[in-house]
Coordinates of C-alpha atoms and ligand atoms in Angstrom, one line a residue:
M9 CA -12.3 16.9 -20.3
G10 CA -12.5 15.7 -24.2
K11 CA -11.0 12.9 -25.4
Q12 CA -9.1 10.7 -22.6
M13 CA -5.3 10.5 -23.6
R14 CA -2.9 8.7 -22.1
V15 CA -0.3 10.2 -19.9
L16 CA 1.3 7.2 -18.4
A17 CA 1.0 3.0 -17.9
T18 CA 2.9 0.7 -16.3
K19 CA 3.6 -3.0 -18.3
N20 CA 4.2 -5.6 -15.6
L21 CA 6.0 -3.7 -13.7
S22 CA 8.5 -5.2 -10.9
V23 CA 10.5 -4.5 -8.1
S24 CA 12.3 -6.8 -5.9
F25 CA 14.9 -6.2 -3.2
G26 CA 17.7 -8.9 -2.7
G27 CA 15.1 -11.5 -4.0
N28 CA 12.3 -10.1 -2.1
S29 CA 9.7 -9.1 -4.1
V30 CA 8.0 -6.0 -2.9
L31 CA 6.1 -5.0 -6.7
K32 CA 4.8 -7.7 -8.9
D33 CA 3.3 -7.4 -12.1
I34 CA 1.6 -3.9 -11.9
N35 CA -0.1 -2.7 -14.6
I36 CA -2.0 0.7 -14.1
H37 CA -3.0 3.6 -16.9
I38 CA -3.4 7.1 -15.9
E39 CA -5.6 9.4 -18.2
R40 CA -5.3 13.2 -18.4
G41 CA -7.1 15.1 -15.8
E42 CA -7.9 12.3 -14.2
I43 CA -7.1 11.4 -10.0
V44 CA -6.4 8.0 -9.3
T45 CA -5.0 7.3 -5.7
I46 CA -2.9 4.3 -4.3
V47 CA -4.2 2.8 -1.3
G48 CA -2.7 0.0 0.9
P49 CA -1.0 -0.6 4.0
N50 CA 2.4 0.2 5.2
G51 CA 5.0 -1.5 3.4
S52 CA 2.9 -2.1 0.1
G53 CA 5.0 -1.0 -2.2
K54 CA 3.3 2.4 -2.9
S55 CA 6.5 5.0 -2.7
T56 CA 8.8 2.3 -4.8
L57 CA 6.0 2.5 -7.4
L58 CA 6.2 6.4 -7.3
R59 CA 9.6 5.8 -7.2
A60 CA 9.7 3.7 -10.3
I61 CA 7.4 5.7 -12.2
I62 CA 9.9 8.8 -11.7
G63 CA 12.4 6.7 -12.9
A64 CA 14.4 6.5 -9.5
Q65 CA 14.0 2.7 -9.0
P66 CA 15.5 0.6 -11.3
L67 CA 12.9 -2.1 -12.5
T68 CA 13.2 -6.0 -11.9
S69 CA 11.2 -6.1 -15.2
G70 CA 8.3 -4.7 -16.7
Q71 CA 8.2 -1.3 -18.0
V72 CA 7.1 2.5 -17.5
E73 CA 5.8 3.5 -20.9
M74 CA 4.6 7.1 -22.0
I75 CA 2.9 8.2 -25.3
S76 CA 5.3 11.5 -25.3
K77 CA 7.7 12.7 -23.4
Q78 CA 5.7 13.9 -20.1
I79 CA 6.3 16.1 -17.3
I80 CA 6.5 14.6 -13.8
G81 CA 6.1 16.8 -10.9
Y82 CA 6.5 14.9 -7.7
V83 CA 6.3 15.4 -4.1
P84 CA 8.0 12.7 -2.3
Q85 CA 6.8 11.3 1.4
R86 CA 9.8 12.4 3.0
L87 CA 12.1 15.3 2.7
N88 CA 15.1 16.0 4.5
I89 CA 15.4 19.8 5.3
D90 CA 17.0 21.0 8.3
E91 CA 14.1 23.1 9.0
T92 CA 16.7 25.7 10.7
L93 CA 18.4 26.5 8.1
P94 CA 17.5 30.2 7.2
M95 CA 16.0 30.4 3.8
T96 CA 12.9 31.7 2.0
V97 CA 10.5 30.1 -0.4
Y98 CA 11.6 31.8 -3.4
R99 CA 15.1 29.9 -2.3
F100 CA 13.6 26.7 -1.7
L101 CA 11.9 27.0 -4.8
S102 CA 15.2 27.3 -6.6
L103 CA 16.9 24.3 -5.6
P104 CA 18.5 22.4 -7.4
K105 CA 17.7 24.4 -10.2
R106 CA 17.7 28.1 -10.4
Q107 CA 13.5 28.8 -11.5
Q108 CA 12.3 32.6 -12.5
K109 CA 10.5 34.2 -10.6
D110 CA 7.5 34.5 -12.7
N111 CA 7.1 31.0 -12.6
M112 CA 8.2 30.2 -8.8
E113 CA 5.0 32.9 -8.5
A114 CA 2.4 31.3 -10.6
A115 CA 3.4 27.5 -8.7
L116 CA 2.7 29.5 -5.7
Q117 CA -0.4 31.1 -7.2
Q118 CA -1.8 27.5 -8.0
A119 CA -0.5 25.8 -4.8
G120 CA -2.6 28.4 -2.6
L121 CA -0.1 30.0 -1.3
S122 CA 0.5 33.6 -3.3
G123 CA 3.1 36.1 -1.7
L124 CA 4.8 34.0 0.7
G125 CA 7.4 33.8 -1.6
K126 CA 9.6 36.0 1.1
Q127 CA 8.9 34.1 4.3
Q128 CA 11.6 31.9 5.8
L129 CA 10.6 28.0 5.6
S130 CA 11.2 28.1 9.7
T131 CA 7.9 30.3 9.7
L132 CA 5.4 28.1 8.0
S133 CA 2.9 25.7 9.5
G134 CA 2.9 22.0 8.6
G135 CA 0.0 22.6 5.9
Q136 CA 1.9 26.0 4.1
F137 CA 4.8 23.6 4.2
Q138 CA 2.9 21.1 2.0
R139 CA 1.8 23.5 -0.2
V140 CA 5.5 24.9 -0.9
L141 CA 6.1 21.3 -1.6
L142 CA 3.5 20.9 -3.7
A143 CA 4.4 24.5 -5.2
R144 CA 7.9 22.9 -5.9
A145 CA 6.3 20.3 -7.9
L146 CA 4.2 22.3 -10.2
I147 CA 7.0 25.0 -11.5
E148 CA 7.7 23.0 -14.7
K149 CA 4.0 22.6 -15.9
P150 CA 3.7 19.1 -14.8
D151 CA 1.5 16.7 -17.1
L152 CA 1.4 14.2 -14.5
L153 CA 1.6 15.4 -10.8
L154 CA 2.8 12.3 -7.8
L155 CA 2.1 13.1 -4.9
D156 CA 3.7 10.3 -1.8
E157 CA 1.5 11.3 1.3
A158 CA 1.2 14.6 1.0
T159 CA -1.1 15.4 3.5
Q160 CA 1.1 13.5 6.6
G161 CA 1.4 15.4 9.8
L162 CA -1.7 17.7 8.2
D163 CA -4.9 17.3 10.9
H164 CA -8.4 16.6 9.4
S165 CA -9.7 20.0 8.1
G166 CA -5.7 20.6 6.9
S167 CA -5.8 17.7 4.9
A168 CA -9.0 18.6 3.2
D169 CA -7.7 21.9 2.9
F170 CA -4.8 20.4 1.0
Y171 CA -7.4 18.3 -1.5
R172 CA -9.0 20.9 -2.7
Q173 CA -6.4 22.3 -3.6
I174 CA -5.1 19.3 -5.8
E175 CA -8.9 19.4 -7.2
R176 CA -8.0 23.2 -8.6
V177 CA -4.4 22.4 -9.6
R178 CA -6.3 19.5 -11.8
Q179 CA -8.8 22.1 -13.0
E180 CA -6.3 25.0 -13.7
L181 CA -3.7 22.6 -15.2
G182 CA -5.7 19.8 -16.5
C183 CA -2.8 17.6 -15.3
A184 CA -3.1 14.2 -14.4
I185 CA -2.7 13.4 -10.4
L186 CA -1.4 10.1 -9.2
M187 CA -1.4 10.2 -5.4
V188 CA -0.8 8.0 -2.4
S189 CA -2.5 8.7 0.9
H190 CA -3.8 6.9 3.8
E191 CA -7.0 9.0 4.2
L192 CA -9.5 6.6 2.3
H193 CA -12.4 8.6 3.5
T194 CA -11.0 11.9 1.9
V195 CA -9.7 9.9 -1.0
M196 CA -12.9 8.9 -1.8
R197 CA -14.1 11.7 -2.4
T198 CA -11.5 13.0 -4.2
S199 CA -10.3 10.6 -6.7
D200 CA -12.0 8.9 -10.1
R201 CA -10.3 5.8 -9.4
V202 CA -9.1 4.2 -6.5
I203 CA -6.1 1.1 -6.8
C204 CA -5.5 -0.9 -3.7
L205 CA -1.9 -1.9 -3.9
N206 CA -0.2 -4.5 -1.5
G207 CA 2.8 -5.7 -3.8
S208 CA -0.2 -6.6 -6.3
I209 CA -3.2 -4.4 -7.4
C210 CA -6.0 -5.9 -5.3
C211 CA -8.3 -4.3 -6.7
E212 CA -9.2 -1.3 -8.7
G213 CA -12.0 0.9 -9.8
A214 CA -14.2 3.7 -9.1
P215 CA -14.4 5.0 -5.1
E216 CA -17.8 3.2 -4.5
V217 CA -17.0 0.0 -6.3
V218 CA -13.4 0.1 -4.5
K219 CA -15.6 1.0 -1.6
V220 CA -17.2 -2.6 -1.4
A221 CA -15.0 -4.7 -3.1
P222 CA -14.3 -8.0 -0.9
E223 CA -10.6 -7.4 -1.7
Y224 CA -10.2 -3.8 0.1
R225 CA -12.5 -4.8 2.8
L226 CA -9.7 -7.6 3.6
L227 CA -7.2 -5.0 3.8
F228 CA -8.6 -2.6 5.8
G229 CA -10.8 -4.4 7.9
L230 CA -14.6 -4.0 7.4
D231 CA -15.9 -1.1 9.9
N232 CA -12.4 0.1 9.6
A233 CA -12.1 1.0 6.1
E234 CA -13.4 4.5 6.3
M235 CA -11.3 4.8 9.5
F236 CA -8.0 3.9 8.5
A237 CA -6.4 7.5 9.0
S238 CA -6.4 7.0 12.5
Y239 CA -4.9 3.5 12.0
H240 CA -2.8 3.6 15.4
H241 CA -6.3 3.4 17.2
H242 CA -7.1 -0.6 16.6
D243 CA -10.2 -1.3 17.2
H244 CA -10.0 -5.4 18.5
D245 CA -13.8 -6.0 19.0
H246 CA -13.8 -6.7 15.1
D247 CA -12.8 -10.1 13.8
H248 CA -9.7 -8.6 11.5
H249 CA -8.6 -10.3 8.7
D250 CA -5.0 -11.1 8.9
H251 CA -4.1 -8.2 6.3
A252 CA -6.2 -5.7 8.1
T253 CA -3.7 -4.3 10.5
P254 CA -0.9 -2.5 8.7
R255 CA 3.0 -4.1 9.2
H256 CA 5.0 -1.1 11.1
E257 CA 8.5 -2.8 9.6
E258 CA 10.1 0.1 9.9
A259 CA 9.7 4.4 9.6
V260 CA 7.8 5.2 6.0
Ligands
LIG25 P1 4.6 1.7 1.6 O1 4.9 3.8 1.0 O2 3.4 1.3 1.0 O3 4.7 2.1 2.4 P2 7.2 1.5 0.2 O4 7.0 1.4 -0.9 O5 8.0 2.2 1.2 O6 5.9 0.9 1.0 O7 8.2 0.0 0.5 C1 7.9 -1.0 0.5 C2 8.9 -2.7 0.7 O8 10.1 -2.3 -0.2 C3 9.7 -2.5 2.4 O9 9.0 -3.5 3.0 C4 10.2 -1.7 2.3 O10 11.2 -2.2 3.5 C5 11.1 -2.1 1.2 N1 12.5 -1.3 0.1 C6 11.6 0.1 0.3 N2 12.8 1.0 -0.7 C7 13.9 -0.4 -0.5 C8 14.9 -0.4 -0.5 N3 16.0 0.6 -1.1 N4 15.9 -1.5 -0.3 C9 15.2 -2.3 0.8 N5 13.8 -2.8 0.8 C10 13.7 -1.3 0.4
LIG26 MG1 5.1 4.9 1.4

């Protein structure tokens, strides 16, 4: 991978909503070619952090620093589109900005969707649609790719496939990848580093280090740490810390 090159860093990044602190003094950095994953319970500020990084969320204090102008590709957690609307994949990729066919085709190929450009969105499987969103984020050849729970709604093998695709993207483009995930088990295998977030950073480091960190275990529950993907199924036999159960305050 060569010499490390910083793509982005945040300096004491803080965000509040109406006096309510959601992110406090977040310091993260990401180097070229790295896959960094943010994990944390619902409402812990993961999406807000990604939105702050792309400039869609004003900061209360702190900074987002980039060494030079970096292109950022972003796959949002939710996208409001009417799936019954007749629209081909090519057309969707050309919104909001018209794109050249060659670039769209290259992005589709990188997302593992070669030849699907003329297909109607409404005919795609959940996994294919997530890859269309990935392709959309890849068109501009990003230096940094941000993925917000990109495998939400996919079954286990679907999301495992998706993460393999992400690793191929990293290899082919050499871009840095910062993603948010609920699937800790899969994430542990895919990530170079894991950042455990709960309003502030609880712990971070190599997956094998985070996995045994007390802060991480408190947040996710001792035995449930690896099973978090199925967190709707609570195991009440175990002694949970207060924070081990994700808060369900809204549809996130
Ligand atoms: P996560 O992605 O980790 O589930 P979010 O970043 O979406 O969490 O939200 C973190 C907290 O910030 C939640 O309590 C949410 O209600 C709140 N929040 C997010 N966006 C806004 C907003 N635009 N206005 C007010 N509160 C918000
Ligand atoms: Mg979120």
